[in-house]
Each structure stands twice: as structure tokens, then as C-alpha cells.
Amino acid sequence: MSIVKLTEEQELIQKTARDFSVNEIKPVAAMYDREGRFPREIIDKLGELGFLGIMVPEEYGGSGFDCLTYVIALEEIAVSCASTAIIMSVNNSLVCDPILAFGSEKQKRSHLPDLSSGRRLGCFALSEPEAGSDPASMRTSAVKRGKSYIINGSKSWITNGAEADTGILFAATNHSKKHHGISAFIIDMDTPGVKIGKLEHKLGIKASSTAQIYFEDCKVPDTALLGEEGDGFKIALATLDGGRIGVAAQAVGIARAALEEAARYSKERKAFGKPISNFQGLQFMIADMATRIEASRLLTWQSAVMKDRKENYVKKSAMAKLFSSETAMWVTTKAIQIHGGYGYTVDYPVERFFRDAKITEIYEGTSEIQRNVIARETLKEIQ
Ligand code: COS
């Protein structure tokens, strides 16, 4: 299947994720989407399977696998439900990962076991109403008072925001220092002064919540600081480098689901007296869909392997996210085309895949931001 030979353990995780996805997520995914309901029961089971802290070492209560194993599992989950996949991806990549990479020993021991098991769910609060692609312009502030910080401001587009128990929050501790004045905190979402605002009514990933969060004189202990004061911007970008691998895997899963549905449909549906899969025009679509998905997966796996090897994967994760998300959008569009009018109805799942695909080109850095990152790194490399 690929140049990467999976270990027996990785194949087992892939099978476990696939079986769970097919048996327990696929039958209910359309219902959760239609009702816009958070799939709490599924997330609890993902916790039991060890899928919420896949890369967290066992000593901190996680599964202790590498990033490649993580993306393999995430793709399988995304094939059935992109909403579930992003809930899982945020918890692993955007919450557990920065605590593991930048947290103190005490922070790792106190937060990671609950986050890995699903006893607590995490969110990543970086974006603001007027600071998405340009997080350095954030307005949320954290002012030091004795042994505490007082946080004021608002965050938007926060996946898991309404359900999360633990948040990775970014706030300016010194506005005059611009991006060097941003700090990261691990906060308890039950802290007085944290208020969940409006939930977005979205085009897709409707089973995952996307919330606004307000902070009104929210007092957190200085022990909540993640890394040093002023490290926040670096922590956010380094975390997003990893998050983008997760979104890439999610996009590969969505695209694969669309291809599988389209291929099956094309073999059943007849026109002009034969299955439409017999027509070359349609075969060319299937060929391009399969090829783009394979290339997306290779980029995704490559960036995961580079992360595991502790190589610089900034450019590769941006490439993986860019290519996979645009592939997901393209493949889901073709899947609807192959289904004709039926694909445009809620009676077939491809319309959900199409709606879900779009967000992968937007969150954790838009396609335009990924191109900025790729160009910046490429121009640095070529002298
Ligand atoms: N990891 C760690 N630090 C990084 C980094 C990375 N991947 N990329 C950049 N930085 C640091 C740089 O080293 C630089 O630090 P110093 O000033 O100390 O040297 C600083 O960040 C600014 O870097 P640069 O000048 O290259 O960045 P720009 O301001 O031109 O652009 C981008 C920053 C576009 C890369 C960044 O703003 C970005 O990725 N934006 C998208 C954010 C995003 O994904 N938003 C979605 C929110 S989550 S849904």
C-alpha cells in the first residue's frame, strides 16, 4: 500500500480503529450530523480505546504510540465521521501535545492522565473574532497579580469549546512586545469568569461544537502558565505544526470515504444499459480521486514520520494539510458528481462529506497560510 511498512502493532491499531469506526461510528454519523449533537458516547469509547492520548507516554496515562500510529487511527475514524475525527485530533494534537512538549513534570502528571483517558476533554483557545490567521494581534490579556493572572477577552471558533474541561489558552501578558508578549496557560474551563458564548451554526462538522468563549476577570494561578511568559506564540505555532498533520489525516479520511461511496455507487447505478463504472469518463474521475488520496496520505505519513524522528517538519505538515484538504474538497465534489442528483440529497452520505471537507481548508491555518509557510521554508532552503 505504501513505502512505509507498518509494524504489527500499527496494523493492529489500524484494525481496531477501522472496526470501531465501521461498527460504532458509521451507523450513527448521519444522525449526529443531522441533529448537530456532540457524540459524547463515541468520545467516551475513544477514551477507553486509548485514542484520546495516543502519543502520550504510558507513564502519563496515554497509549505511548508515535505520530504515524496516530494518523493511521485518525484516518480510520474520519472515514466515518469528520466531526469525531476533529474532536479526537484537537484533544491529541492541540491539547495533549503542547502539555507534553512544553509542560512541567507536575503539569504533565496532573493533566495528561485525565485528558488521555477521556475523563476530561481539551480545547485550544487561540483564535479571536479579529485574530485568526494573525494570532499575534490577539486582544485577550492576562495580567499578573501576585501569584495569579487575571484574564479578560474573548476567543472564537473554539472546537470542543462548549464541552471542554481543560483549555490551552493564549493571552497577551505584554501587548507592547507583540508576538513575544503572548503567553500560554492550561486552564480549568470551570474557573469562574469563563463563559461559553454562542455556538456556531456551521456548514459541516455539525456534530463537533464550535464555540465563542469569554473571559471576564478570570483568575488563574500562575502555575497555569505553560512554558515561560512570552513563549505563547512559539508554543501556538509549534503546536499547530502538529495539528496540521491531524487535519491532513482527517482530510484523507473524508476523501477516502467519498471515493469508496462513489466507487460502490458507480458499480450499481446503470445508464445506457450498463453500470456507469464502465464509462471511461467516470473511470478517469475514479483514477484521479484515488491518485490524489494516495499522494495526500504519503505526505501525511511522511510529516508524521518526520515528527517522530524529531526532524523539522514545519514545511511537510503544511504541505500535507494543504494538499490533503484541497484533495478532500476536490474528491468530495467529484463524488457528488458521480452520484448525480442523488448525491445532492441527504439520502446519500457524499453531501455530508462535501460539507465536512470544506473546513479542512480553513482551520488550523487556511490554505493561504499553508502556502505562506511552504514558500517561506522553501525560499529559506534554496540559496
Ligand atoms: N514554530 C515555532 N515558531 C515559529 C514557527 C513555528 N512553526 N513559525 C514561525 N515561528 C516564529 C518565528 O521564529 C518568529 O519568531 P521570532 O520573532 O522570535 O524570530 C515568529 O514566529 C514570527 O515568524 P514569521 O515572521 O515567520 O511569521 P509571520 O508573522 O510572517 O507569519 C505565520 C506567521 C503566518 C506563520 C503564522 O502567523 C501562522 O501560521 N498563522 C496561522 C495561524 C493559524 O493557524 N491560525 C488558525 C488558528 S487555530 S484554528
Short mmCIF file of C-alpha atoms and ligand atoms in Angstrom, two decimals:
data_model
loop_
_atom_site.label_atom_id
_atom_site.label_comp_id
_atom_site.label_asym_id
_atom_site.label_seq_id
_atom_site.Cartn_x
_atom_site.Cartn_y
_atom_site.Cartn_z
CA MET A 1 0.00 0.00 0.00
CA SER A 2 2.78 2.39 0.77
CA ILE A 3 6.53 2.87 1.09
CA VAL A 4 6.13 2.81 4.86
CA LYS A 5 6.00 -0.72 6.26
CA LEU A 6 3.67 -0.67 9.22
CA THR A 7 4.63 -2.59 12.33
CA GLU A 8 2.36 -5.35 13.61
CA GLU A 9 1.31 -3.01 16.39
CA GLN A 10 0.40 -0.25 13.91
CA GLU A 11 -1.60 -2.71 11.84
CA LEU A 12 -3.44 -3.78 14.98
CA ILE A 13 -4.28 -0.17 15.90
CA GLN A 14 -5.43 0.44 12.33
CA LYS A 15 -7.72 -2.58 12.51
CA THR A 16 -9.03 -1.59 15.93
CA ALA A 17 -9.78 1.93 14.69
CA ARG A 18 -11.35 0.62 11.47
CA ASP A 19 -13.58 -1.89 13.28
CA PHE A 20 -14.71 0.73 15.78
CA SER A 21 -15.30 3.25 13.01
CA VAL A 22 -17.33 0.87 10.83
CA ASN A 23 -19.30 -0.80 13.62
CA GLU A 24 -19.92 2.04 16.06
CA ILE A 25 -19.49 5.37 14.29
CA LYS A 26 -20.66 4.84 10.71
CA PRO A 27 -24.20 3.73 11.65
CA VAL A 28 -24.84 6.88 13.71
CA ALA A 29 -22.72 9.55 12.00
CA ALA A 30 -25.54 10.91 9.82
CA MET A 31 -27.84 11.15 12.86
CA TYR A 32 -25.28 13.14 14.88
CA ASP A 33 -24.75 15.41 11.88
CA ARG A 34 -28.47 15.95 11.33
CA GLU A 35 -29.11 16.70 14.99
CA GLY A 36 -25.93 18.72 15.43
CA ARG A 37 -25.30 16.70 18.57
CA PHE A 38 -21.94 16.19 20.23
CA PRO A 39 -21.13 12.46 20.04
CA ARG A 40 -20.41 12.07 23.75
CA GLU A 41 -20.90 8.28 23.79
CA ILE A 42 -18.42 7.83 20.94
CA ILE A 43 -15.86 10.12 22.52
CA ASP A 44 -16.10 8.20 25.81
CA LYS A 45 -15.39 4.98 23.91
CA LEU A 46 -12.45 6.60 22.09
CA GLY A 47 -11.09 7.38 25.55
CA GLU A 48 -11.49 3.73 26.58
CA LEU A 49 -9.66 2.65 23.43
CA GLY A 50 -6.78 4.97 24.30
CA PHE A 51 -7.37 7.14 21.21
CA LEU A 52 -7.57 10.45 23.04
CA GLY A 53 -3.94 10.40 24.18
CA ILE A 54 -2.35 8.23 21.53
CA MET A 55 1.06 9.93 21.59
CA VAL A 56 1.12 10.49 25.35
CA PRO A 57 3.65 8.14 27.01
CA GLU A 58 2.19 5.41 29.20
CA GLU A 59 3.77 6.91 32.32
CA TYR A 60 1.37 9.87 31.88
CA GLY A 61 -1.64 7.64 31.24
CA GLY A 62 -1.50 7.66 27.44
CA SER A 63 -1.11 4.93 24.83
CA GLY A 64 2.55 5.67 24.13
CA PHE A 65 2.37 5.36 20.33
CA ASP A 66 4.05 7.52 17.72
CA CYS A 67 2.57 10.14 15.42
CA LEU A 68 2.36 7.73 12.48
CA THR A 69 0.15 5.41 14.53
CA TYR A 70 -1.95 8.42 15.49
CA VAL A 71 -2.62 9.49 11.88
CA ILE A 72 -3.38 5.92 10.84
CA ALA A 73 -6.04 5.69 13.56
CA LEU A 74 -7.37 9.18 12.88
CA GLU A 75 -7.87 8.47 9.17
CA GLU A 76 -10.00 5.43 10.04
CA ILE A 77 -12.19 7.48 12.39
CA ALA A 78 -12.52 10.30 9.83
CA VAL A 79 -13.76 7.87 7.17
CA SER A 80 -16.97 7.51 9.19
CA CYS A 81 -17.26 10.88 10.90
CA ALA A 82 -15.20 14.02 10.35
CA SER A 83 -16.69 15.62 13.47
CA THR A 84 -15.50 12.80 15.70
CA ALA A 85 -12.11 12.98 13.99
CA ILE A 86 -11.60 16.66 14.76
CA ILE A 87 -12.69 16.23 18.39
CA MET A 88 -10.07 13.48 18.66
CA SER A 89 -7.46 15.50 16.76
CA VAL A 90 -7.86 18.60 18.92
CA ASN A 91 -7.50 16.58 22.12
CA ASN A 92 -4.40 14.75 20.89
CA SER A 93 -2.59 17.36 18.79
CA LEU A 94 -3.62 20.68 20.23
CA VAL A 95 -4.00 19.86 23.92
CA CYS A 96 -2.02 16.77 24.98
CA ASP A 97 0.87 17.54 22.63
CA PRO A 98 1.74 21.06 23.89
CA ILE A 99 1.45 19.91 27.51
CA LEU A 100 3.82 17.07 26.70
CA ALA A 101 6.23 19.30 24.78
CA PHE A 102 6.21 22.41 26.96
CA GLY A 103 4.66 21.44 30.30
CA SER A 104 6.48 20.96 33.59
CA GLU A 105 6.66 17.47 35.07
CA LYS A 106 3.94 18.48 37.52
CA GLN A 107 1.66 19.75 34.73
CA LYS A 108 2.16 16.56 32.72
CA ARG A 109 1.31 14.39 35.73
CA SER A 110 -1.72 16.41 36.72
CA HIS A 111 -3.30 16.93 33.26
CA LEU A 112 -2.31 14.17 30.85
CA PRO A 113 -3.86 11.09 32.52
CA ASP A 114 -7.36 12.63 32.55
CA LEU A 115 -7.03 14.06 29.04
CA SER A 116 -5.74 10.77 27.64
CA SER A 117 -8.49 8.68 29.16
CA GLY A 118 -11.33 10.99 28.18
CA ARG A 119 -12.20 11.81 31.80
CA ARG A 120 -11.52 15.36 30.72
CA LEU A 121 -11.70 16.82 27.22
CA GLY A 122 -9.49 19.61 25.93
CA CYS A 123 -9.82 22.67 23.71
CA PHE A 124 -7.28 25.06 22.17
CA ALA A 125 -8.20 28.71 22.52
CA LEU A 126 -6.05 30.81 20.20
CA SER A 127 -8.28 32.47 17.58
CA GLU A 128 -10.28 35.58 18.31
CA PRO A 129 -13.04 37.38 16.43
CA GLU A 130 -10.39 39.56 14.78
CA ALA A 131 -7.29 37.39 15.05
CA GLY A 132 -7.33 34.09 13.15
CA SER A 133 -4.54 33.91 10.58
CA ASP A 134 -2.68 36.62 12.51
CA PRO A 135 -2.71 35.37 16.10
CA ALA A 136 -0.07 37.94 17.16
CA SER A 137 -2.78 40.62 17.02
CA MET A 138 -4.85 38.98 19.77
CA ARG A 139 -6.51 41.23 22.32
CA THR A 140 -7.15 38.80 25.17
CA SER A 141 -4.93 39.80 28.06
CA ALA A 142 -3.54 38.07 31.14
CA VAL A 143 -2.36 40.50 33.82
CA LYS A 144 -0.15 39.25 36.65
CA ARG A 145 -1.47 39.97 40.15
CA GLY A 146 0.62 38.39 42.89
CA LYS A 147 0.57 34.64 42.30
CA SER A 148 -2.30 34.81 39.80
CA TYR A 149 -3.15 36.04 36.32
CA ILE A 150 -6.39 37.88 35.57
CA ILE A 151 -7.67 37.04 32.10
CA ASN A 152 -10.02 39.21 30.06
CA GLY A 153 -11.06 38.88 26.43
CA SER A 154 -12.79 36.56 24.03
CA LYS A 155 -11.91 33.61 21.85
CA SER A 156 -13.79 32.31 18.85
CA TRP A 157 -14.05 29.24 16.61
CA ILE A 158 -13.08 27.02 19.50
CA THR A 159 -13.60 23.34 18.67
CA ASN A 160 -14.78 21.40 21.77
CA GLY A 161 -15.21 24.82 23.45
CA ALA A 162 -18.60 24.05 24.96
CA GLU A 163 -17.67 20.58 26.21
CA ALA A 164 -14.04 21.04 27.23
CA ASP A 165 -12.89 20.69 30.82
CA THR A 166 -9.33 21.86 30.13
CA GLY A 167 -8.25 24.63 27.79
CA ILE A 168 -4.93 25.67 26.33
CA LEU A 169 -5.42 29.41 26.35
CA PHE A 170 -3.28 32.07 24.70
CA ALA A 171 -3.31 35.62 26.03
CA ALA A 172 -1.12 38.70 25.84
CA THR A 173 0.87 39.23 29.02
CA ASN A 174 2.61 42.20 27.42
CA HIS A 175 0.91 43.80 24.40
CA SER A 176 3.88 46.08 23.66
CA LYS A 177 6.10 43.07 22.89
CA LYS A 178 3.70 41.90 20.16
CA HIS A 179 4.15 38.15 19.48
CA HIS A 180 6.91 37.96 22.11
CA GLY A 181 4.37 39.16 24.69
CA ILE A 182 1.95 36.25 24.27
CA SER A 183 1.78 33.51 26.90
CA ALA A 184 0.10 30.12 27.07
CA PHE A 185 -1.93 28.78 30.00
CA ILE A 186 -3.51 25.47 30.92
CA ILE A 187 -6.83 26.46 32.39
CA ASP A 188 -9.72 24.73 34.05
CA MET A 189 -12.79 25.62 31.99
CA ASP A 190 -14.88 25.64 35.20
CA THR A 191 -12.93 28.61 36.53
CA PRO A 192 -15.26 31.49 37.47
CA GLY A 193 -15.19 34.11 34.72
CA VAL A 194 -15.05 31.58 31.85
CA LYS A 195 -18.30 31.87 29.90
CA ILE A 196 -19.32 29.88 26.85
CA GLY A 197 -20.93 32.15 24.27
CA LYS A 198 -22.69 31.40 21.05
CA LEU A 199 -22.28 28.05 19.31
CA GLU A 200 -21.72 28.43 15.58
CA HIS A 201 -24.26 27.00 13.12
CA LYS A 202 -21.90 25.55 10.57
CA LEU A 203 -21.95 24.16 7.05
CA GLY A 204 -20.29 20.92 8.15
CA ILE A 205 -18.69 19.04 11.04
CA LYS A 206 -22.01 19.70 12.73
CA ALA A 207 -21.54 17.11 15.48
CA SER A 208 -18.48 18.93 16.80
CA SER A 209 -19.19 22.12 18.66
CA THR A 210 -17.55 25.40 17.74
CA ALA A 211 -17.92 27.98 20.48
CA GLN A 212 -17.12 31.51 21.44
CA ILE A 213 -15.57 31.77 24.89
CA TYR A 214 -15.50 34.89 27.05
CA PHE A 215 -13.10 35.59 29.88
CA GLU A 216 -14.28 38.11 32.43
CA ASP A 217 -11.82 38.77 35.25
CA CYS A 218 -11.00 35.10 35.18
CA LYS A 219 -8.37 34.42 37.84
CA VAL A 220 -5.96 31.54 37.27
CA PRO A 221 -2.94 30.59 39.39
CA ASP A 222 0.50 31.39 37.97
CA THR A 223 1.14 27.64 37.96
CA ALA A 224 -1.26 27.52 34.97
CA LEU A 225 1.43 29.14 32.81
CA LEU A 226 2.63 26.73 30.10
CA GLY A 227 6.30 27.33 29.38
CA GLU A 228 7.67 30.77 30.24
CA GLU A 229 5.92 34.10 29.97
CA GLY A 230 6.26 35.23 26.35
CA ASP A 231 6.61 31.69 24.95
CA GLY A 232 2.97 31.52 23.86
CA PHE A 233 3.33 32.42 20.18
CA LYS A 234 6.08 29.87 19.66
CA ILE A 235 4.04 27.25 21.54
CA ALA A 236 0.95 28.03 19.42
CA LEU A 237 2.78 27.75 16.09
CA ALA A 238 4.75 24.65 17.06
CA THR A 239 1.51 23.04 18.26
CA LEU A 240 -0.26 23.93 15.02
CA ASP A 241 2.56 22.30 13.04
CA GLY A 242 1.49 19.02 14.68
CA GLY A 243 -2.23 19.85 14.49
CA ARG A 244 -1.93 20.25 10.74
CA ILE A 245 -0.84 16.61 10.43
CA GLY A 246 -4.04 15.66 12.24
CA VAL A 247 -6.20 17.79 9.93
CA ALA A 248 -4.39 16.25 6.94
CA ALA A 249 -5.27 12.76 8.22
CA GLN A 250 -8.85 13.86 8.76
CA ALA A 251 -9.00 15.14 5.17
CA VAL A 252 -7.56 11.88 3.83
CA GLY A 253 -10.29 10.01 5.72
CA ILE A 254 -13.06 12.22 4.35
CA ALA A 255 -11.74 11.87 0.79
CA ARG A 256 -11.41 8.10 1.14
CA ALA A 257 -14.99 7.82 2.37
CA ALA A 258 -16.18 9.81 -0.65
CA LEU A 259 -14.18 7.67 -3.08
CA GLU A 260 -15.48 4.44 -1.53
CA GLU A 261 -19.09 5.62 -1.76
CA ALA A 262 -18.64 6.85 -5.33
CA ALA A 263 -16.94 3.66 -6.50
CA ARG A 264 -19.66 1.44 -4.98
CA TYR A 265 -22.42 3.60 -6.41
CA SER A 266 -20.85 3.63 -9.87
CA LYS A 267 -20.86 -0.17 -9.97
CA GLU A 268 -24.56 -0.37 -9.04
CA ARG A 269 -26.00 2.53 -10.98
CA LYS A 270 -26.82 1.76 -14.59
CA ALA A 271 -27.14 4.16 -17.50
CA PHE A 272 -27.41 3.34 -21.18
CA GLY A 273 -27.75 -0.31 -20.21
CA LYS A 274 -24.55 -0.74 -18.20
CA PRO A 275 -23.04 0.27 -14.87
CA ILE A 276 -21.71 3.82 -15.05
CA SER A 277 -18.33 2.50 -13.79
CA ASN A 278 -17.93 1.11 -17.34
CA PHE A 279 -17.69 4.59 -18.80
CA GLN A 280 -14.22 5.94 -19.24
CA GLY A 281 -15.22 9.49 -18.30
CA LEU A 282 -16.18 8.19 -14.89
CA GLN A 283 -13.17 5.90 -14.62
CA PHE A 284 -10.88 8.88 -15.14
CA MET A 285 -12.55 10.59 -12.20
CA ILE A 286 -12.07 7.50 -10.02
CA ALA A 287 -8.42 7.29 -11.09
CA ASP A 288 -7.71 10.91 -10.22
CA MET A 289 -9.55 10.61 -6.90
CA ALA A 290 -7.54 7.52 -5.91
CA THR A 291 -4.24 9.05 -7.01
CA ARG A 292 -4.74 12.32 -5.14
CA ILE A 293 -5.78 10.44 -1.99
CA GLU A 294 -2.70 8.24 -2.14
CA ALA A 295 -0.43 11.28 -2.58
CA SER A 296 -2.18 13.02 0.33
CA ARG A 297 -1.68 10.03 2.57
CA LEU A 298 2.00 9.80 1.66
CA LEU A 299 2.57 13.46 2.56
CA THR A 300 0.63 12.99 5.78
CA TRP A 301 2.56 9.89 6.78
CA GLN A 302 5.84 11.50 5.79
CA SER A 303 5.23 14.51 8.02
CA ALA A 304 4.18 12.18 10.86
CA VAL A 305 7.35 10.12 10.47
CA MET A 306 9.44 13.31 10.43
CA LYS A 307 7.75 14.42 13.66
CA ASP A 308 8.50 11.01 15.19
CA ARG A 309 12.14 11.34 14.12
CA LYS A 310 12.26 14.83 15.63
CA GLU A 311 13.21 16.29 12.25
CA ASN A 312 11.96 19.72 11.17
CA TYR A 313 8.50 19.03 9.76
CA VAL A 314 7.13 22.59 9.51
CA LYS A 315 7.06 22.60 5.71
CA LYS A 316 5.94 18.98 5.34
CA SER A 317 3.00 19.34 7.72
CA ALA A 318 1.89 22.48 5.88
CA MET A 319 2.19 20.60 2.55
CA ALA A 320 0.29 17.62 3.95
CA LYS A 321 -2.51 19.84 5.25
CA LEU A 322 -2.70 21.93 2.09
CA PHE A 323 -2.69 19.02 -0.34
CA SER A 324 -4.94 16.72 1.67
CA SER A 325 -7.57 19.37 2.39
CA GLU A 326 -7.73 20.50 -1.23
CA THR A 327 -7.88 16.83 -2.23
CA ALA A 328 -10.78 16.26 0.16
CA MET A 329 -12.68 19.18 -1.35
CA TRP A 330 -11.97 18.03 -4.91
CA VAL A 331 -12.72 14.36 -4.29
CA THR A 332 -15.98 15.05 -2.45
CA THR A 333 -17.08 17.34 -5.29
CA LYS A 334 -16.43 14.55 -7.80
CA ALA A 335 -18.20 12.02 -5.55
CA ILE A 336 -21.35 14.13 -5.72
CA GLN A 337 -20.95 14.44 -9.48
CA ILE A 338 -20.75 10.67 -9.83
CA HIS A 339 -23.94 10.31 -7.79
CA GLY A 340 -25.72 12.87 -9.96
CA GLY A 341 -28.89 14.30 -8.40
CA TYR A 342 -28.88 11.67 -5.65
CA GLY A 343 -25.54 12.99 -4.42
CA TYR A 344 -27.13 16.35 -3.84
CA THR A 345 -29.62 14.89 -1.36
CA VAL A 346 -29.26 13.88 2.28
CA ASP A 347 -30.20 10.31 1.29
CA TYR A 348 -26.58 9.67 0.36
CA PRO A 349 -23.60 10.44 2.60
CA VAL A 350 -21.50 12.24 -0.01
CA GLU A 351 -23.21 15.58 0.65
CA ARG A 352 -22.03 15.34 4.29
CA PHE A 353 -18.50 14.51 3.18
CA PHE A 354 -18.56 17.53 0.85
CA ARG A 355 -19.76 19.85 3.64
CA ASP A 356 -17.23 18.40 6.09
CA ALA A 357 -14.32 18.68 3.65
CA LYS A 358 -14.54 22.45 3.34
CA ILE A 359 -13.43 23.22 6.88
CA THR A 360 -10.15 21.35 6.40
CA GLU A 361 -9.09 24.14 4.02
CA ILE A 362 -9.78 26.71 6.73
CA TYR A 363 -8.98 25.68 10.29
CA GLU A 364 -5.54 25.29 11.83
CA GLY A 365 -4.28 27.64 9.15
CA THR A 366 -6.06 28.35 5.88
CA SER A 367 -4.71 27.05 2.58
CA GLU A 368 -3.30 30.54 2.01
CA ILE A 369 -1.40 30.38 5.34
CA GLN A 370 -0.07 26.92 4.42
CA ARG A 371 1.20 28.36 1.12
CA ASN A 372 2.87 31.19 3.06
CA VAL A 373 4.61 28.70 5.32
CA ILE A 374 5.66 26.42 2.43
CA ALA A 375 7.00 29.35 0.39
CA ARG A 376 8.85 30.81 3.38
CA GLU A 377 10.54 27.47 4.17
CA THR A 378 11.31 26.71 0.51
CA LEU A 379 12.88 30.12 -0.07
CA LYS A 380 14.98 29.64 3.08
CA GLU A 381 16.22 26.25 1.83
CA ILE A 382 17.19 27.26 -1.71
CA GLN A 383 20.18 29.61 -1.70
N1 COS B 1 7.15 27.13 15.25
C1 COS B 1 7.66 27.95 16.19
N2 COS B 1 7.88 29.27 15.98
C2 COS B 1 7.57 29.75 14.76
C3 COS B 1 7.04 28.95 13.74
C4 COS B 1 6.83 27.59 14.03
N3 COS B 1 6.32 26.78 13.11
N4 COS B 1 6.82 29.71 12.65
C5 COS B 1 7.22 30.95 12.98
N5 COS B 1 7.67 30.96 14.25
C6 COS B 1 8.19 32.12 14.98
C7 COS B 1 9.38 32.71 14.23
O1 COS B 1 10.57 32.08 14.63
C8 COS B 1 9.32 34.15 14.68
O2 COS B 1 9.86 34.27 15.97
P1 COS B 1 10.99 35.43 16.31
O3 COS B 1 10.31 36.73 16.04
O4 COS B 1 11.30 35.18 17.74
O5 COS B 1 12.11 35.17 15.39
C9 COS B 1 7.83 34.42 14.80
O6 COS B 1 7.20 33.14 14.95
C10 COS B 1 7.23 35.13 13.61
O7 COS B 1 7.63 34.41 12.47
P2 COS B 1 7.43 34.94 10.99
O8 COS B 1 7.88 36.36 10.94
O9 COS B 1 7.96 33.96 10.02
O10 COS B 1 5.89 34.85 10.94
P3 COS B 1 4.83 35.81 10.28
O11 COS B 1 4.33 36.71 11.34
O12 COS B 1 5.28 36.33 8.97
O13 COS B 1 3.75 34.70 9.91
C11 COS B 1 2.55 32.72 10.29
C12 COS B 1 3.36 33.84 10.86
C13 COS B 1 1.81 33.05 9.03
C14 COS B 1 3.45 31.53 10.02
C15 COS B 1 1.62 32.40 11.39
O14 COS B 1 1.00 33.59 11.74
C16 COS B 1 0.61 31.36 11.12
O15 COS B 1 0.91 30.18 10.98
N6 COS B 1 -0.65 31.80 11.12
C17 COS B 1 -1.77 30.93 11.06
C18 COS B 1 -2.23 30.67 12.43
C19 COS B 1 -3.27 29.67 12.40
O16 COS B 1 -3.04 28.53 12.06
N7 COS B 1 -4.47 30.10 12.82
C20 COS B 1 -5.53 29.23 12.97
C21 COS B 1 -5.84 29.20 14.42
S1 COS B 1 -6.16 27.65 15.10
S2 COS B 1 -7.84 27.08 14.32
#
